[in-house]
Coordinates of C-alpha atoms in Angstrom, one line a residue:
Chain A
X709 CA 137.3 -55.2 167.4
X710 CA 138.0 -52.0 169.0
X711 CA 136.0 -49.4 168.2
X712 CA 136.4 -45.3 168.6
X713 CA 140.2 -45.5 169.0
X714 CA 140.6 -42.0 167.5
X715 CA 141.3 -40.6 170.7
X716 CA 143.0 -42.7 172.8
X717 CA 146.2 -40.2 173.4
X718 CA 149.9 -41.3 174.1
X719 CA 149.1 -45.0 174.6
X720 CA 152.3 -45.1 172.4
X721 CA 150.8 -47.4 169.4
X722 CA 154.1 -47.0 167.9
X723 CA 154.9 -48.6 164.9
X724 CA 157.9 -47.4 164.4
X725 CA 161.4 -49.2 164.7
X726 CA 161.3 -48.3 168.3
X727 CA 158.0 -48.5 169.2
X728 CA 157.2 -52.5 168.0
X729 CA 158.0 -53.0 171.5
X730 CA 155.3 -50.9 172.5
X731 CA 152.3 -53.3 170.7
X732 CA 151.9 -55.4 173.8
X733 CA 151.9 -52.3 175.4
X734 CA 149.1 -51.1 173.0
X735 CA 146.9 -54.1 173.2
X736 CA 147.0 -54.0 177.1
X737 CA 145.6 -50.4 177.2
X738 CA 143.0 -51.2 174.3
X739 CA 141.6 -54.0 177.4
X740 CA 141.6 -51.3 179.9
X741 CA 139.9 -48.1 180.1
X742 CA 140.2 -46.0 177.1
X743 CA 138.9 -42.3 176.3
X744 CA 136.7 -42.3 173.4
X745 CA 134.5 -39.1 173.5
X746 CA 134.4 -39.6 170.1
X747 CA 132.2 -42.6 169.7
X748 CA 128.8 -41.1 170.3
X749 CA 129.4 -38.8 167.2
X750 CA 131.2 -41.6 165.3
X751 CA 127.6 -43.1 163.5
X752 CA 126.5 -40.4 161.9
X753 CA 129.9 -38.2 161.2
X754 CA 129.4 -37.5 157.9
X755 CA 132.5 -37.6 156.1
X756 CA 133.4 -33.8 155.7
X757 CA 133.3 -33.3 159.6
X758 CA 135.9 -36.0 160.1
X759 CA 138.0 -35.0 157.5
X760 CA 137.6 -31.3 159.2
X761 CA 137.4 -32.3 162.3
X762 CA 141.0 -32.0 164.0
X763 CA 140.1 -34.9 166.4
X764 CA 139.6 -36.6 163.5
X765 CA 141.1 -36.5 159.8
X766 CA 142.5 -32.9 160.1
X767 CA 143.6 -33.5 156.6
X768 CA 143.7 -29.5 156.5
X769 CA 146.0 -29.9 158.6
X770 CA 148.3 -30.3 155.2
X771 CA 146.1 -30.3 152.4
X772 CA 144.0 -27.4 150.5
X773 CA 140.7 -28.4 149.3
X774 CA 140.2 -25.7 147.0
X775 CA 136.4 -26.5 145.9
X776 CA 135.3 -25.6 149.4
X777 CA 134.9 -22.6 150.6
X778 CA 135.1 -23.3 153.7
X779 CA 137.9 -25.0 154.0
X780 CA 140.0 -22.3 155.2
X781 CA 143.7 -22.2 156.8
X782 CA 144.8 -25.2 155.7
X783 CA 148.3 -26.6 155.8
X784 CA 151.0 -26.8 152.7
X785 CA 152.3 -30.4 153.3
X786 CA 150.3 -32.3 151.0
X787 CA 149.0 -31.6 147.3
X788 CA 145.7 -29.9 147.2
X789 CA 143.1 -32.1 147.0
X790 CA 140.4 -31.5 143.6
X791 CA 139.6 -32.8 140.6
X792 CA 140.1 -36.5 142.6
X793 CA 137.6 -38.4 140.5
X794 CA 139.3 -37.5 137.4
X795 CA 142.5 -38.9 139.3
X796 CA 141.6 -41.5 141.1
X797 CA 138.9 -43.0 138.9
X798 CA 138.7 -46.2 141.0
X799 CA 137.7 -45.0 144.5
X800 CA 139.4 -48.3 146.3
X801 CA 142.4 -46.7 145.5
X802 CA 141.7 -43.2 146.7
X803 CA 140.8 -45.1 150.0
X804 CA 143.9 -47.6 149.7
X805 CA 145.8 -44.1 150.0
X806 CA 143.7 -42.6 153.2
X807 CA 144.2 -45.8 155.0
X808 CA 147.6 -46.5 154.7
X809 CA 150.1 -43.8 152.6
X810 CA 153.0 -45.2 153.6
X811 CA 152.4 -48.4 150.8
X812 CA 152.5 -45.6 148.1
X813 CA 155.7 -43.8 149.9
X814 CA 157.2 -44.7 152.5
X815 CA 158.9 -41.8 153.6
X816 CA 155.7 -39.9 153.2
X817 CA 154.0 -37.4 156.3
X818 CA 150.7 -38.5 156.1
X819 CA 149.5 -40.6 159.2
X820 CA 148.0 -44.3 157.8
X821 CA 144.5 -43.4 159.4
X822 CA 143.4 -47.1 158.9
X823 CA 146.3 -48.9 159.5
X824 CA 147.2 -47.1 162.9
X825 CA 143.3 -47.1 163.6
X826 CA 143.4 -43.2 164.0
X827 CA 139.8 -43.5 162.1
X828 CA 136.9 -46.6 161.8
X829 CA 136.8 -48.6 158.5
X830 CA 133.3 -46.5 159.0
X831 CA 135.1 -43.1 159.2
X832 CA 137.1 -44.0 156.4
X833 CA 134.8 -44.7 154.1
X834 CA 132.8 -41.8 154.6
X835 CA 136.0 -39.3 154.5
X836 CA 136.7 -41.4 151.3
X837 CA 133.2 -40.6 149.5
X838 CA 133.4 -36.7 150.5
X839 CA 137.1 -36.8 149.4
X840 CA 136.0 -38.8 146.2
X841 CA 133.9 -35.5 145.6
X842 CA 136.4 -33.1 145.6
Chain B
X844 CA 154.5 -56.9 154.5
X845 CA 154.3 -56.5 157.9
X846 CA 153.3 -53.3 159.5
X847 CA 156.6 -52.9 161.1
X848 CA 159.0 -53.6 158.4
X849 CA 156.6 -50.7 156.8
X850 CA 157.2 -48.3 159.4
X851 CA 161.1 -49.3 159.5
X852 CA 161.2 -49.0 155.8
X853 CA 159.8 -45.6 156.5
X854 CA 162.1 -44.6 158.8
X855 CA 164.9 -45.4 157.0
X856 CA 163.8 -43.4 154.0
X857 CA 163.6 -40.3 155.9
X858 CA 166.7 -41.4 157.5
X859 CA 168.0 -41.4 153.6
X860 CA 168.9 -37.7 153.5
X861 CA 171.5 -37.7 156.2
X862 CA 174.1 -41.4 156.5
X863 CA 173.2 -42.8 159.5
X864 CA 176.6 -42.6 160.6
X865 CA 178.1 -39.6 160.1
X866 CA 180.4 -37.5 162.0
X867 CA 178.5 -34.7 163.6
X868 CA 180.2 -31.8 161.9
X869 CA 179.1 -33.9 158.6
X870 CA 175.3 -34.2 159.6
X871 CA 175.9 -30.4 160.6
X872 CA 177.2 -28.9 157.0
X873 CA 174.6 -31.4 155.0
X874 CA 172.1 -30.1 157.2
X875 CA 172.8 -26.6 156.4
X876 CA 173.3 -27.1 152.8
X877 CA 169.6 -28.7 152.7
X878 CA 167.9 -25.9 154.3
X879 CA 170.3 -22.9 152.2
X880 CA 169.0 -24.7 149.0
X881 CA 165.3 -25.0 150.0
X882 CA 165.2 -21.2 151.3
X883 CA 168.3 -19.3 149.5
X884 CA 165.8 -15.9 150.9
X885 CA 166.8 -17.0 154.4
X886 CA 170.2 -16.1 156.0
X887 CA 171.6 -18.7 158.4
X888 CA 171.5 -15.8 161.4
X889 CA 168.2 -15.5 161.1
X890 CA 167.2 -19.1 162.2
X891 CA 167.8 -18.3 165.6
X892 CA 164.1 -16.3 164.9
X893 CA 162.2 -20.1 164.0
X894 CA 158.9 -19.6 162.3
X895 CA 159.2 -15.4 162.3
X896 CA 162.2 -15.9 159.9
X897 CA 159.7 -17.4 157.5
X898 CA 156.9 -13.8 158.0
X899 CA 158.2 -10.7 157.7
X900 CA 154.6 -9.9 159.5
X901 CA 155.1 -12.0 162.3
X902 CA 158.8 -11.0 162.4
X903 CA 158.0 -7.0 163.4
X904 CA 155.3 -8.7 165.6
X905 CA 157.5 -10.7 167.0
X906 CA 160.4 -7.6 167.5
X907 CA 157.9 -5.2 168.7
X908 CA 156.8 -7.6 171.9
X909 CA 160.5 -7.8 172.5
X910 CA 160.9 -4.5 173.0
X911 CA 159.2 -4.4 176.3
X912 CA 158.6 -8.3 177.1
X913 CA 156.3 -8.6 178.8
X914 CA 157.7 -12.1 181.2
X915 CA 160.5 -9.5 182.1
X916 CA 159.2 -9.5 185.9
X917 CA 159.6 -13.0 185.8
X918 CA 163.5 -12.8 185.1
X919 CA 163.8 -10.5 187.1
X920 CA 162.5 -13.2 189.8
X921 CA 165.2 -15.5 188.3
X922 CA 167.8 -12.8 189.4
X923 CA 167.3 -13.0 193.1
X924 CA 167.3 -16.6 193.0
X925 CA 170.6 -16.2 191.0
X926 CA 172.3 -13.6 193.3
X927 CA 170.6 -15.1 196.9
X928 CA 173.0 -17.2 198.3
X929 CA 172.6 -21.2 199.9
X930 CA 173.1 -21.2 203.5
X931 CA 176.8 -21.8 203.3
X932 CA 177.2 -18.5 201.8
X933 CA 178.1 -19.2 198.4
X934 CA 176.2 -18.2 195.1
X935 CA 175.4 -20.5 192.0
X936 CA 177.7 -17.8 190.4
X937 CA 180.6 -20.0 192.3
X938 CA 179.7 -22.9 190.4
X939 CA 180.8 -22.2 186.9
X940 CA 183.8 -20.5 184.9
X941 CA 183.4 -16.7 184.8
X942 CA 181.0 -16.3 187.8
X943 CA 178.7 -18.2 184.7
X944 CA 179.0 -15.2 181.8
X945 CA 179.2 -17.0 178.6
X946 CA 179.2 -20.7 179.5
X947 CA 175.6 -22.2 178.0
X948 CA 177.0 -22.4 174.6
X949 CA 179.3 -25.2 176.0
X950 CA 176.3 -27.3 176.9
X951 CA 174.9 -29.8 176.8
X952 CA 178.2 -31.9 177.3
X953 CA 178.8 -35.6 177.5
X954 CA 180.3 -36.3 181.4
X955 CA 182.2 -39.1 180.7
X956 CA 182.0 -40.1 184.7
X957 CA 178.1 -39.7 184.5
X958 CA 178.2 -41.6 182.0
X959 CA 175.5 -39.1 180.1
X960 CA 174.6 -35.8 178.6
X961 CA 174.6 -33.3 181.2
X962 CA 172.3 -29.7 180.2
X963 CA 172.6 -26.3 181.7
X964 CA 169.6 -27.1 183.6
X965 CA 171.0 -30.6 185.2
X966 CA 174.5 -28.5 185.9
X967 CA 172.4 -25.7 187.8
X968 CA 170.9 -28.4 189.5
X969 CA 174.4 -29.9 190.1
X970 CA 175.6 -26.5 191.7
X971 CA 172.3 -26.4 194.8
X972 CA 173.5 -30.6 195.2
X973 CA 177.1 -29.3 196.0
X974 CA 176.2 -26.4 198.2
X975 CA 173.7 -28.5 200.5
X976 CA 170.4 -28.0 198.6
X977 CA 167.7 -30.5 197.2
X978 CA 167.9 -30.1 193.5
X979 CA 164.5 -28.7 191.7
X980 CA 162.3 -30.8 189.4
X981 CA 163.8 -30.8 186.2
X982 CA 160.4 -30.1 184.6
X983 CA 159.2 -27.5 187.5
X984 CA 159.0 -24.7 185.1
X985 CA 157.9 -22.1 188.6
X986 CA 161.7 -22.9 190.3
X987 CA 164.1 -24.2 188.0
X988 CA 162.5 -22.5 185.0
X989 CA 163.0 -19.1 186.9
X990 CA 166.2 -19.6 188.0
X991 CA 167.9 -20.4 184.4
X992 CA 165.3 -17.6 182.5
X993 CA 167.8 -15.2 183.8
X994 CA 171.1 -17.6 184.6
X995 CA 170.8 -17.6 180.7
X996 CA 171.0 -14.7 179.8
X997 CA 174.1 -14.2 181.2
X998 CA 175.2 -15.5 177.6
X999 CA 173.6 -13.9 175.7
X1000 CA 175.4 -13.5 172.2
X1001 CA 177.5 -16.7 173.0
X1002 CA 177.5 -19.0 170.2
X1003 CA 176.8 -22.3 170.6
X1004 CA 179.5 -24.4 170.9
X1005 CA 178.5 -27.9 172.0
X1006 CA 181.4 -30.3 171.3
X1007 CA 180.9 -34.8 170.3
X1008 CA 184.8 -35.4 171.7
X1009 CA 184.7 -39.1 173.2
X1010 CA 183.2 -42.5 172.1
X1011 CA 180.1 -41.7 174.6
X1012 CA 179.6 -38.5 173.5
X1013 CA 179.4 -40.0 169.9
X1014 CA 177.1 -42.8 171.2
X1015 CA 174.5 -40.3 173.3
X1016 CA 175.1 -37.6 170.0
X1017 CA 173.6 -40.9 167.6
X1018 CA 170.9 -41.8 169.8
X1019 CA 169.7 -38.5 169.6
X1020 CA 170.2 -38.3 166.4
X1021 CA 168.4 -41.2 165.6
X1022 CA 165.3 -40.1 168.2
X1023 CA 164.7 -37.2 166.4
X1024 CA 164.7 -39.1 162.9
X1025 CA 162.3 -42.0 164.1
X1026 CA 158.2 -42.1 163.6
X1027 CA 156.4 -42.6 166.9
X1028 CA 153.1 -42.5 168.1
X1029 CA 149.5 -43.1 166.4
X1030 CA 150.4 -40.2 163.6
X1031 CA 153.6 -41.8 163.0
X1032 CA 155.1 -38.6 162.9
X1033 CA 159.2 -37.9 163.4
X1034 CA 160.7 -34.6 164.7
X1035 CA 162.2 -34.3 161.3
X1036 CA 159.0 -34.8 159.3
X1037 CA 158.1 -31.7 161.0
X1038 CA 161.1 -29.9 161.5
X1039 CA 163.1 -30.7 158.7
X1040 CA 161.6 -32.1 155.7
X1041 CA 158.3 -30.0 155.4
X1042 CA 159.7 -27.0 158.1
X1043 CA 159.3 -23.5 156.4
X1044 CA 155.7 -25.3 155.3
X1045 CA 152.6 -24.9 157.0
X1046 CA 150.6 -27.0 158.8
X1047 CA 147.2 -25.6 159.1
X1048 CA 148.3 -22.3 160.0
X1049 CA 151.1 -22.8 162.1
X1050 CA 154.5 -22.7 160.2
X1051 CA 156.9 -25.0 161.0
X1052 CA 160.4 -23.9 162.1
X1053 CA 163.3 -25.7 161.0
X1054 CA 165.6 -27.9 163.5
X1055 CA 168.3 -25.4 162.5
X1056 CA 168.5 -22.8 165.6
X1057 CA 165.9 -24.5 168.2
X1058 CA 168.1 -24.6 170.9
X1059 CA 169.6 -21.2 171.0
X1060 CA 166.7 -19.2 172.6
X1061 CA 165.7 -20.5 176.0
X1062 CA 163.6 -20.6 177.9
X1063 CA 160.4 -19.2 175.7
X1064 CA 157.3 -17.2 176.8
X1065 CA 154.4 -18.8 175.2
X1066 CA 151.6 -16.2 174.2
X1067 CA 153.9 -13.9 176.3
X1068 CA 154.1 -15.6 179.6
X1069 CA 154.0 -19.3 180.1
X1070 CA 157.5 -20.3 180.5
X1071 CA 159.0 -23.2 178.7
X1072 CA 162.5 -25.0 178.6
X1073 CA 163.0 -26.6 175.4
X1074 CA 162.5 -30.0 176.7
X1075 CA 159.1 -29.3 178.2
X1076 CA 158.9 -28.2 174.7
X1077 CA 159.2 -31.7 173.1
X1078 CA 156.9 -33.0 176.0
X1079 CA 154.7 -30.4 174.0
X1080 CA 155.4 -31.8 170.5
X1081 CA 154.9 -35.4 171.4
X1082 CA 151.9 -35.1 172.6
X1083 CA 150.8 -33.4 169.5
X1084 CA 150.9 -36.2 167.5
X1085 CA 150.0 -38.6 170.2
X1086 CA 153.5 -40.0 170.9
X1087 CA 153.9 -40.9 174.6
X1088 CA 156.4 -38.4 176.1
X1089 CA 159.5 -39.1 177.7
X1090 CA 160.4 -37.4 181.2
X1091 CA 162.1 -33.9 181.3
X1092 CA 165.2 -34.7 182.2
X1093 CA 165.8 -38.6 180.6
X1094 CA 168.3 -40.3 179.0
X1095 CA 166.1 -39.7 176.0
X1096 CA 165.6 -36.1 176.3
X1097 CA 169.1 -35.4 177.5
X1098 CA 170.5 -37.3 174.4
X1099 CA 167.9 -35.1 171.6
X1100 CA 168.8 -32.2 173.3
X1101 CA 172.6 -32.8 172.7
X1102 CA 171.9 -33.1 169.2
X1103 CA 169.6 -30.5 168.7
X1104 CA 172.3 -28.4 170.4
X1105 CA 174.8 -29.9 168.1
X1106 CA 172.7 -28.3 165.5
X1107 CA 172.5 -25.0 166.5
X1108 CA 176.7 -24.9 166.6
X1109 CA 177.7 -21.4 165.5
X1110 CA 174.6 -19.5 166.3
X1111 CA 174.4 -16.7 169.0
X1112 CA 172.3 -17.5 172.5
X1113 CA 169.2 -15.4 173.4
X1114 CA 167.6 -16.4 176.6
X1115 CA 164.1 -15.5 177.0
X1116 CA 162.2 -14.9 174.1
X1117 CA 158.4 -14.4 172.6
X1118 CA 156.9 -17.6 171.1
X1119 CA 153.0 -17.7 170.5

């Protein structure tokens, strides 16, 4: 299983229409030498600094978290996220929607972090307990 | 289901908003309809401008480093390339209609010889290939960047005026058309998700400028002085979101370009502008 796969950049893991071509393409450079700079902080991230983190989650990239104060210039793309216990009372969803958004809406902007391996089942379930806190 | 049939299912959902096949002057009125509805505060004119049209701060920022740019050295530079002529004594000015006042608008065009989308940059190279000379790099922003930051501006106030007139033209139009509605790369992101379904919306800080008017105002001066064409521009966006980029000066590029262009129909050229 490859791990730390956050960072591999351009390696074209397309899963688009176009890009199903690319998977062999994909698997070959998963083999080969592959950048992960982000692996030696990957154990112990706890889950707000990869969901800040713009290596990582950069969910403020498109959503507010209004709770925290110090979640500050973040993007208008996505709902802001609070009150998510009270939402999403069964946490397996809240993670079903960080790891793959696209089964709720298809046509939807958020990247599937698990699906397309942008985070680890690990990140994901720590970005899912912090989130879960909101 | 699959991941692919996912992502195709995605695709085509975003792909929803405009029939796959429609004529271009269709896409073109459905497109402006979408953005006049989602910002009635924005006049068509001003999406030349991109994000400043969306800040009335950055907007007087924005007109206030154009009042003395500060890259105007560097067109300057582009002049004597312009006016020096190849060995055999002509100028690139022989090249085009009008000594090359007020033709940009016209491209990109479909050379139905080529076979492809020929862009002002490709035609300038054209023009040192006829009189003797190696062409430049397509993507060497220090020579052939230059050169068209001032060959540019010398239609300025032209409005765009790219024309889809054969079946090739059609067929590069829709594969542009259909690149710049597609998800690639890791964050499975289109052009349009940016720059057409969530443009005029931030992400993180940077606002996001609609499709509408990109390819009226080049090249740019990032943070005042790195030079960009708009393809080394998408080079710039795809690796954003971790998409492997195509070469400046493919098929690929040539063909969004043309549609992008497509999309600017109508709007007045402004070489050389102030982007951050």
């Amino acid at each position: 299983m490859l791990k730390c796969t956050s960072l591999i950049l351009a390696m074209g893991l397309a899963l688009s229409a176009a890009g199903a071509a690319h998977a062999d393409a994909a698997a070959a450079a998963s083999k080969t030498g592959v950048k992960d700079s982000g692996c030696l902080l990957e154990k112990n991230m706890p889950g707000k600094l990869i969901a800040f983190d713009r290596s990582k989650g950069n969910c403020l990239a498109c959503h507010a978290m209004p709770s925290q104060p110090d979640a500050v210039a973040a993007g208008t793309i996505g709902p802001a996220l609070i009150n998510m216990k009270l939402r999403y009372p069964d946490k397996a969803v809240l993670r079903e929607h960080i790891y793959d958004e696209m089964r709720f809406n298809p046509s939807t902007a958020m990247p599937p972090f698990g699906l397309n391996k942008i985070l680890t089942p690990h990140e994901i379930d720590e970005v899912t307990d912090f989130i879960y806190g909101l | 289901m699959n991941k692919v049939l996912l992502a195709l299912l995605g695709a085509a959902s975003l792909l929803g908003a405009l029939p796959a096949h429609a004529a271009p002057a269709q896409d073109l009125s459905q497109m402006r309809a979408y953005f006049q509805h989602k910002y009635p505060n924005v006049k068509l004119k001003n999406y030349v401008y991109g994000v400043y049209a969306f800040d009335a701060d950055a907007m007087s920022q924005y007109k206030n480093i154009m009042e003395f740019p500060p890259f105007d050295n560097v067109v300057d530079k582009g002049k004597k390339m312009w006016d020096t002529p190849f060995p055999n004594g002509k100028t690139y000015a022989s090249c085009f209609p009008n000594g090359g006042k007020d033709v940009v608008g016209n491209y990109p065009y479909y050379d139905p010889k080529l076979k492809q989308v020929v862009d002002f940059e490709m035609a300038l190279n054209q023009c040192r290939v006829k009189n003797g000379q190696k062409p430049y790099k397509l993507g060497d922003m220090k020579t052939l960047g230059v050169l068209d930051s001032y060959a540019r501006t010398l239609s300025d106030g032209m409005l765009m005026n790219v024309k889809v007139d054969s079946p090739g033209a059609r067929a590069a139009y829709q594969k542009g058309k259909d690149f710049f509605f597609r998800r690639e790369g890791q964050m499975n992101f289109a052009c349009a998700t940016c720059h057409y379904l969530y443009a005029g919306q931030r992400l993180r800080s940077q606002t996001l400028s609609p499709f509408i008017g990109q390819a009226t105002h080049w090249p740019v001066f990032r943070g005042g002085d790195k030079l960009f064409t708009l393809q080394k521009r998408f080079v710039g966006c795809q690796k954003k979101v971790r998409a492997a980029p195509y070469k400046i000066g493919s098929a690929q590029y040539a063909d969004l370009e043309y549609f992008l262009s497509y999309m600017s129909n109508g709007l007045p050229l402004k070489a050389d502008v102030f982007r951050q």
